[in-house]
Short mmCIF file of N, CA and C in Angstrom, two decimals:
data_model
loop_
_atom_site.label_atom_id
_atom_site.label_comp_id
_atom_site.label_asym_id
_atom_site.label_seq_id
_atom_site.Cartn_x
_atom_site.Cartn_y
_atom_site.Cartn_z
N UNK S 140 114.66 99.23 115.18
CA UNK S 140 115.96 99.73 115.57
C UNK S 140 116.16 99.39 117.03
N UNK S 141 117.18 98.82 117.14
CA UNK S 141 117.72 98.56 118.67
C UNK S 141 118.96 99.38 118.99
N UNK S 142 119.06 100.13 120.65
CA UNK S 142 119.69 100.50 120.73
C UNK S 142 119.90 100.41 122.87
N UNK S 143 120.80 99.63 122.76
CA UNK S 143 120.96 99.16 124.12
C UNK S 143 121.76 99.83 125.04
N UNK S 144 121.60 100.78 125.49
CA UNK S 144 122.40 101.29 126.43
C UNK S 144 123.63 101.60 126.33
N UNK S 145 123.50 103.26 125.28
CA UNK S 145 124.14 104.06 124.43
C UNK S 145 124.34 105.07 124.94
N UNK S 146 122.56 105.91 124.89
CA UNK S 146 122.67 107.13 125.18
C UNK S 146 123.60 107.92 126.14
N UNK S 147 123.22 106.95 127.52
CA UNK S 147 124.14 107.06 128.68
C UNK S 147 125.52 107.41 128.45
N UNK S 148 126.07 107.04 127.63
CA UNK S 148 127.60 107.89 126.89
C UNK S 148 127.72 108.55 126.08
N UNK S 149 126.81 109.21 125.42
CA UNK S 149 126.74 110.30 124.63
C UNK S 149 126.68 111.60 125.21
N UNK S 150 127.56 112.64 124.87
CA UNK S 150 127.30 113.92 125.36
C UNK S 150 126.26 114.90 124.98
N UNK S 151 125.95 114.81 123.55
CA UNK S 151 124.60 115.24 123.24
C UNK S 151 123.71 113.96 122.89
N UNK S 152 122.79 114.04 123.50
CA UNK S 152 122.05 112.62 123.87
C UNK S 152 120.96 113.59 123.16
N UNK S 153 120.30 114.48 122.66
CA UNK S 153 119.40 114.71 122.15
C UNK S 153 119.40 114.56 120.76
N UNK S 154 120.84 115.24 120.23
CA UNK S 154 121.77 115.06 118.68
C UNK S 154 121.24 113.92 118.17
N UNK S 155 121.70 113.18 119.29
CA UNK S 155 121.68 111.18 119.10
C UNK S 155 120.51 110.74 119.18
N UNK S 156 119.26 111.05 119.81
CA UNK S 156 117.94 110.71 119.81
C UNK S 156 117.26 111.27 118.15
N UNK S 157 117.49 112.24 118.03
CA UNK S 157 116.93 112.85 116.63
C UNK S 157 117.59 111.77 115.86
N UNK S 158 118.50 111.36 115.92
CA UNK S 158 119.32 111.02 114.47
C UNK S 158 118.75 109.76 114.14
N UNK S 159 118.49 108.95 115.67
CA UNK S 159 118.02 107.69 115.77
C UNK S 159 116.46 107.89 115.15
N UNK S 160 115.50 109.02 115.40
CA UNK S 160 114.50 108.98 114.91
C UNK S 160 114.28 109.33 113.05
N UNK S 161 115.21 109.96 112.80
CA UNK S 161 115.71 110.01 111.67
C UNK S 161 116.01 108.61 110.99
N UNK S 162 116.81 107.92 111.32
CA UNK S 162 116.73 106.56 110.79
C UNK S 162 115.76 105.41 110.92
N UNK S 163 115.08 105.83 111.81
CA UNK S 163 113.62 104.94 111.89
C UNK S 163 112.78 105.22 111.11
N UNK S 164 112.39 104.25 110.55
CA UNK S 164 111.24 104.47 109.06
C UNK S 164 109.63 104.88 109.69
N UNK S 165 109.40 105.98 109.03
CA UNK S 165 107.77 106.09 109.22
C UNK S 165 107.03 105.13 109.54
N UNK S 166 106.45 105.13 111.02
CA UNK S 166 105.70 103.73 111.38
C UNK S 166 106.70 102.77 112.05
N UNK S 167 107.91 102.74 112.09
CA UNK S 167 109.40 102.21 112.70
C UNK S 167 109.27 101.97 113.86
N UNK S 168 109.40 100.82 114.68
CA UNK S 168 109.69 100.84 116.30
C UNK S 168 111.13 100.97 116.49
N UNK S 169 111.54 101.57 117.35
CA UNK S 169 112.94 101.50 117.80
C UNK S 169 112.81 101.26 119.71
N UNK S 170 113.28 100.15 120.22
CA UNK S 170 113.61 99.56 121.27
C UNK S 170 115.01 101.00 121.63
N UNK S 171 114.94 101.99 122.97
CA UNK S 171 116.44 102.52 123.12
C UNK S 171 116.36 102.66 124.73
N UNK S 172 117.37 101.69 125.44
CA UNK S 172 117.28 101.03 126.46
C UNK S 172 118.11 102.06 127.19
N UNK S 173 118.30 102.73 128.18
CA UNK S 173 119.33 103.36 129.03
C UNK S 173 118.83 102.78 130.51
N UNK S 174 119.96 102.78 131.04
CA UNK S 174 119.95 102.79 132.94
C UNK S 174 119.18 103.79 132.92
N UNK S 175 118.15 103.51 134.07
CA UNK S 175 116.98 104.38 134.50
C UNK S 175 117.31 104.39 136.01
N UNK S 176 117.67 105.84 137.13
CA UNK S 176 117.25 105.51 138.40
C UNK S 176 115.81 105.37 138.64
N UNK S 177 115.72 104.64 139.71
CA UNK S 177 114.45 104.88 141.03
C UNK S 177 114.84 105.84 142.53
N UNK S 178 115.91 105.97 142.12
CA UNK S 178 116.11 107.27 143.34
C UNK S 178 115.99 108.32 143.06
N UNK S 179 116.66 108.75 141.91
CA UNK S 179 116.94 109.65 141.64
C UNK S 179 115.54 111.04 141.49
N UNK S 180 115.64 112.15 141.64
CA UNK S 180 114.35 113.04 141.44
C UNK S 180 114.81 113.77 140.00
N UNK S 181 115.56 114.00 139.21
CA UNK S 181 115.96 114.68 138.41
C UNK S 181 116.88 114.01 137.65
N UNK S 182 117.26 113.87 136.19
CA UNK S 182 118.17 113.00 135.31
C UNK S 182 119.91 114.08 136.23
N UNK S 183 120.38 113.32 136.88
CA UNK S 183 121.98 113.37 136.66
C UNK S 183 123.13 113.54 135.86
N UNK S 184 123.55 115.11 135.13
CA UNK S 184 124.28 114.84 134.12
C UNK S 184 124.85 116.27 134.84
N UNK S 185 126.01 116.33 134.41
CA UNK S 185 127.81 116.97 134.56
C UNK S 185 128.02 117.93 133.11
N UNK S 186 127.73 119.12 132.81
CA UNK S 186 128.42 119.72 131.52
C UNK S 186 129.94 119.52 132.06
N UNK S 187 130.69 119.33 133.11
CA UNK S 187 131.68 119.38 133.46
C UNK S 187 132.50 118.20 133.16
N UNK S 188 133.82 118.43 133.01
CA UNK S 188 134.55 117.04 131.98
C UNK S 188 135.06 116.60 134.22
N UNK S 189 134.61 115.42 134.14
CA UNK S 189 134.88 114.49 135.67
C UNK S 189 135.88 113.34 135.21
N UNK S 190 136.68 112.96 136.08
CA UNK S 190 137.72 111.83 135.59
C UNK S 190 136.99 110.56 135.97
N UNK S 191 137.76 109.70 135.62
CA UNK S 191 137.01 108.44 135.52
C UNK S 191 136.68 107.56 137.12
N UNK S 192 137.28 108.16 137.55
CA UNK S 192 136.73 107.53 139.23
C UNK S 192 135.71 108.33 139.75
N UNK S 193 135.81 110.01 139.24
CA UNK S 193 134.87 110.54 139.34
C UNK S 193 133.33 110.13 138.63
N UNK S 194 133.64 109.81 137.47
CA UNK S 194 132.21 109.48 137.15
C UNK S 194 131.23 108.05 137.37
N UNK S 195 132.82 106.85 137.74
CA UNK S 195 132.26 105.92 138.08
C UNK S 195 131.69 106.09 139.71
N UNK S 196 131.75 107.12 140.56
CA UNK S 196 131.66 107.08 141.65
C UNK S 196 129.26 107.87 142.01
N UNK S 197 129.88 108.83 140.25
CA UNK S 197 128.64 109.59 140.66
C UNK S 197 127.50 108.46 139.62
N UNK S 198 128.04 107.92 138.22
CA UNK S 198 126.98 107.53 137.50
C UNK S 198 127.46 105.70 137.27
N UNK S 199 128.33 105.09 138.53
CA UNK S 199 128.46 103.61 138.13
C UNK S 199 129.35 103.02 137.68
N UNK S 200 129.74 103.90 136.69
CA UNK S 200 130.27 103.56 135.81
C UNK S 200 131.27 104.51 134.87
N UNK S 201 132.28 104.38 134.61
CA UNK S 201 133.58 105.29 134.51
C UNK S 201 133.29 106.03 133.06
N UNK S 202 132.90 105.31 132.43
CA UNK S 202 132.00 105.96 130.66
C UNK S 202 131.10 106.55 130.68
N UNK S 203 130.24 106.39 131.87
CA UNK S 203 128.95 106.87 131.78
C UNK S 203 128.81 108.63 131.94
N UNK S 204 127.86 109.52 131.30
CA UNK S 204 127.70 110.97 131.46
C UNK S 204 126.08 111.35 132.14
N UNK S 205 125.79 110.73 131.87
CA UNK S 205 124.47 110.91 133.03
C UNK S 205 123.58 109.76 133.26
N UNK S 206 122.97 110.19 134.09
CA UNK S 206 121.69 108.74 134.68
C UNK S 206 120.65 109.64 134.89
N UNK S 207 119.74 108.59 134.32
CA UNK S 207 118.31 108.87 133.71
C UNK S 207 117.23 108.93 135.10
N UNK S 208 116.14 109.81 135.13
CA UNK S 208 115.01 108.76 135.60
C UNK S 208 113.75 109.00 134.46
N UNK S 209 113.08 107.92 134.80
CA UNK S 209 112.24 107.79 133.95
C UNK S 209 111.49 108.69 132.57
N UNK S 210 110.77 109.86 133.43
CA UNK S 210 110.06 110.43 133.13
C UNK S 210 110.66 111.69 132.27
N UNK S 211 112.04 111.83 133.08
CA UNK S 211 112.52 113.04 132.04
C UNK S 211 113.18 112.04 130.37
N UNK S 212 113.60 111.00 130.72
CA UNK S 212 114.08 110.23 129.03
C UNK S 212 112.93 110.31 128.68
N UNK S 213 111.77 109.61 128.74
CA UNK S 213 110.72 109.79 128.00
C UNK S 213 110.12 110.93 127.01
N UNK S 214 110.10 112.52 127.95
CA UNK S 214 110.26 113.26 127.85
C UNK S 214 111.27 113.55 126.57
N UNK S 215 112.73 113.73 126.86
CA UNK S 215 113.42 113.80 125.77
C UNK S 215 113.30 112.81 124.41
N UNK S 216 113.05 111.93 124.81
CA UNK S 216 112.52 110.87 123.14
C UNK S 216 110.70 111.30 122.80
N UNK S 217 110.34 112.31 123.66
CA UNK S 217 109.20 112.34 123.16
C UNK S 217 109.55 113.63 122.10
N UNK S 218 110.84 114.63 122.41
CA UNK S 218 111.30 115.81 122.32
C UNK S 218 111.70 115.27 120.33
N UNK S 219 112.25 114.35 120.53
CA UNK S 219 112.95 114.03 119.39
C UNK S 219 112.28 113.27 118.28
N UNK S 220 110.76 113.18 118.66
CA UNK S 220 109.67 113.08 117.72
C UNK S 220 109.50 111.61 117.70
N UNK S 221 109.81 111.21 118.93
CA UNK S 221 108.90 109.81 118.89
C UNK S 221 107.77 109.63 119.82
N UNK S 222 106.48 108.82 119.39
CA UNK S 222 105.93 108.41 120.44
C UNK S 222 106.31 107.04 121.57
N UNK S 223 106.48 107.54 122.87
CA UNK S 223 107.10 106.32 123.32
C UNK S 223 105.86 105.66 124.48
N UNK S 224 106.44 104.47 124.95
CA UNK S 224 105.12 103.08 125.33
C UNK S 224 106.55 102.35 126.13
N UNK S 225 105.72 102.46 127.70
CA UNK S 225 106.83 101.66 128.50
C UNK S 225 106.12 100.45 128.62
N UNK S 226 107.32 99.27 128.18
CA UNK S 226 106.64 97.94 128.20
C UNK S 226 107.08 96.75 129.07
N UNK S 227 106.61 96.74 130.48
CA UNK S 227 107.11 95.87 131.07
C UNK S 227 106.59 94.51 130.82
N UNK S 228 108.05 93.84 130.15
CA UNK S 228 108.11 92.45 129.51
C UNK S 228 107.30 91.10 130.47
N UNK S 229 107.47 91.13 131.82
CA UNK S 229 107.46 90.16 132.79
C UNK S 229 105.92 90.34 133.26
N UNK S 230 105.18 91.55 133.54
CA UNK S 230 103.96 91.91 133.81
C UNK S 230 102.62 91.36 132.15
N UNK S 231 103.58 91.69 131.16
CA UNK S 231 102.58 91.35 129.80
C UNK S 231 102.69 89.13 129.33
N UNK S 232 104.01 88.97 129.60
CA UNK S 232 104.12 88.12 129.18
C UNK S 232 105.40 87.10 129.97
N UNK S 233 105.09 86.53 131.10
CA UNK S 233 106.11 86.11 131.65
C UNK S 233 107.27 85.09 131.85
N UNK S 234 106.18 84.04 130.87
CA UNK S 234 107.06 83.25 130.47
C UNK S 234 108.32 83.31 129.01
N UNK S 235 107.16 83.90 127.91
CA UNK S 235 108.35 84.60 126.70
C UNK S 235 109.31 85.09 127.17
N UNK S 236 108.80 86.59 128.34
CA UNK S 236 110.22 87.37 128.37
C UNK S 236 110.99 86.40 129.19
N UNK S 237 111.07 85.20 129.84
CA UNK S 237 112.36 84.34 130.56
C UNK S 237 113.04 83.61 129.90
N UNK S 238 112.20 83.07 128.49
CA UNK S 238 112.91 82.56 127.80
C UNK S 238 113.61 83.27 126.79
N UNK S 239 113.19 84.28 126.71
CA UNK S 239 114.01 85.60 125.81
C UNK S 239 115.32 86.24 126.75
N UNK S 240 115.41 85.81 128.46
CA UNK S 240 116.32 86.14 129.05
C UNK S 240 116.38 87.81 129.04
N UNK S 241 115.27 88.48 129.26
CA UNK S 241 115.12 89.83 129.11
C UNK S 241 115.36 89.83 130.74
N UNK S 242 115.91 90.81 131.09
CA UNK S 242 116.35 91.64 132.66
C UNK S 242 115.09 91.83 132.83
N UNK S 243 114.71 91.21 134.07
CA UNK S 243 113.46 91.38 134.58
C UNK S 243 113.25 92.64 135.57
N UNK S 244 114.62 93.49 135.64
CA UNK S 244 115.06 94.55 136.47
C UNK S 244 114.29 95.82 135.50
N UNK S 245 114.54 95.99 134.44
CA UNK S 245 114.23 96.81 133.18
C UNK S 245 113.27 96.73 132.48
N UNK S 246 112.35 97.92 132.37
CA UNK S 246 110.90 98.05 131.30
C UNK S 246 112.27 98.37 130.06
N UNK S 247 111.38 97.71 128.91
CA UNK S 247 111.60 98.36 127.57
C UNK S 247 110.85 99.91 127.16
N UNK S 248 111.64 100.47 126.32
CA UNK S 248 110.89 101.81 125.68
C UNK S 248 111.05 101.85 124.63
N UNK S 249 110.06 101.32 123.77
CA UNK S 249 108.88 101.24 123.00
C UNK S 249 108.70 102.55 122.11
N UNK S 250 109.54 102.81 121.18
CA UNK S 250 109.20 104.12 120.83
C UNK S 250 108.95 104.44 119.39
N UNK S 251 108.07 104.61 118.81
CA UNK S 251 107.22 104.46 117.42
C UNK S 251 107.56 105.74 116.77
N UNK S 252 108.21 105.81 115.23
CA UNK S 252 108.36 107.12 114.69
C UNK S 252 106.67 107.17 113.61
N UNK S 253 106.03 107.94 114.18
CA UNK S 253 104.58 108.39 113.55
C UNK S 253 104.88 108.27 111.85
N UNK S 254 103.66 107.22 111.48
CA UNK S 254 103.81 107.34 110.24
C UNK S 254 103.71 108.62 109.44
N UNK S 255 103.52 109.47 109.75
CA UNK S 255 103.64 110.93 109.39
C UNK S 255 103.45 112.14 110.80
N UNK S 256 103.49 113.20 110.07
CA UNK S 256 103.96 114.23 111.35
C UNK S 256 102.46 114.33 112.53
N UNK S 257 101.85 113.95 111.72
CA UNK S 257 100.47 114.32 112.78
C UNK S 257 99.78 113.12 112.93
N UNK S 258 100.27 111.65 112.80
CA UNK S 258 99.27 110.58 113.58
C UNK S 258 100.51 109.62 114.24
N UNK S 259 100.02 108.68 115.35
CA UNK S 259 100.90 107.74 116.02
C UNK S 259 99.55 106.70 115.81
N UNK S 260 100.36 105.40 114.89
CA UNK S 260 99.97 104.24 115.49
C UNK S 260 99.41 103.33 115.93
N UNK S 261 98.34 103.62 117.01
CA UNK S 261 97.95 102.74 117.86
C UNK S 261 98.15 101.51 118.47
N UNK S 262 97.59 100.65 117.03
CA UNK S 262 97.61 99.46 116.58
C UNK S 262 98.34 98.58 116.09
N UNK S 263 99.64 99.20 116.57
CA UNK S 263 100.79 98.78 115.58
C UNK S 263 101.10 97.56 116.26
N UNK S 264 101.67 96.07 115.65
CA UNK S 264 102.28 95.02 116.66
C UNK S 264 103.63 95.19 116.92
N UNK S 265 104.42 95.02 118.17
CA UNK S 265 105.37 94.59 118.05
C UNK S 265 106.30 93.35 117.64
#
């Protein structure tokens, strides 16, 4: 399952993480890409409805409802019953990921729905 930089406009982004793990088959990788800060200390999100200059001013971008950092998305896709694996493309494999034209700005997240409720994986290939 691919899912490229979605969440970031969803208002319940957890709703949407379950559902996604829900449709991933036991043993399933699902790739789910969001803008990640490096500044940021805490994920950035508004219960408050902001107009569109407002939100392009706080999250980039005029659609966008919050910005991530790392550790708390992880966190929440770990919440929604996946195991997740940050995979920086350019550090494992540098020539594939250039010719795959992968953003060398962005780790992938790697996130495996456990072939059942109590094991993850390991060994699985991508």
């Amino acid at each position: 399952l691919l899912c490229n930089h979605v969440l970031e406009h969803v208002y319940d982004d957890q709703l949407a993480m379950q559902e996604l793990f829900r449709v991933t088959r036991p043993g399933g990788i699902a790739i789910l890409q969001v803008p990640i800060s490096g500044r940021l200390k805490d994920t950035l999100e508004h219960n408050s409805v902001l107009s569109d200059k407002e939100q392009e001013t706080v999250y980039g971008q005029q659609d966008h409802v919050r910005l991530y950092v790392e550790a708390d998305y992880v966190r929440r896709l770990t919440r929604a019953g996946f195991a997740v694996s940050i995979w920086d493309p350019y550090v494992i494999d540098p020539s594939n990921a250039f010719k795959l034209e992968i953003d060398p700005l962005e780790t992938l997240f790697i996130c495996q729905r456990p072939r059942d409720e109590n094991s993850f994986d390991h060994n699985s290939t991508l």
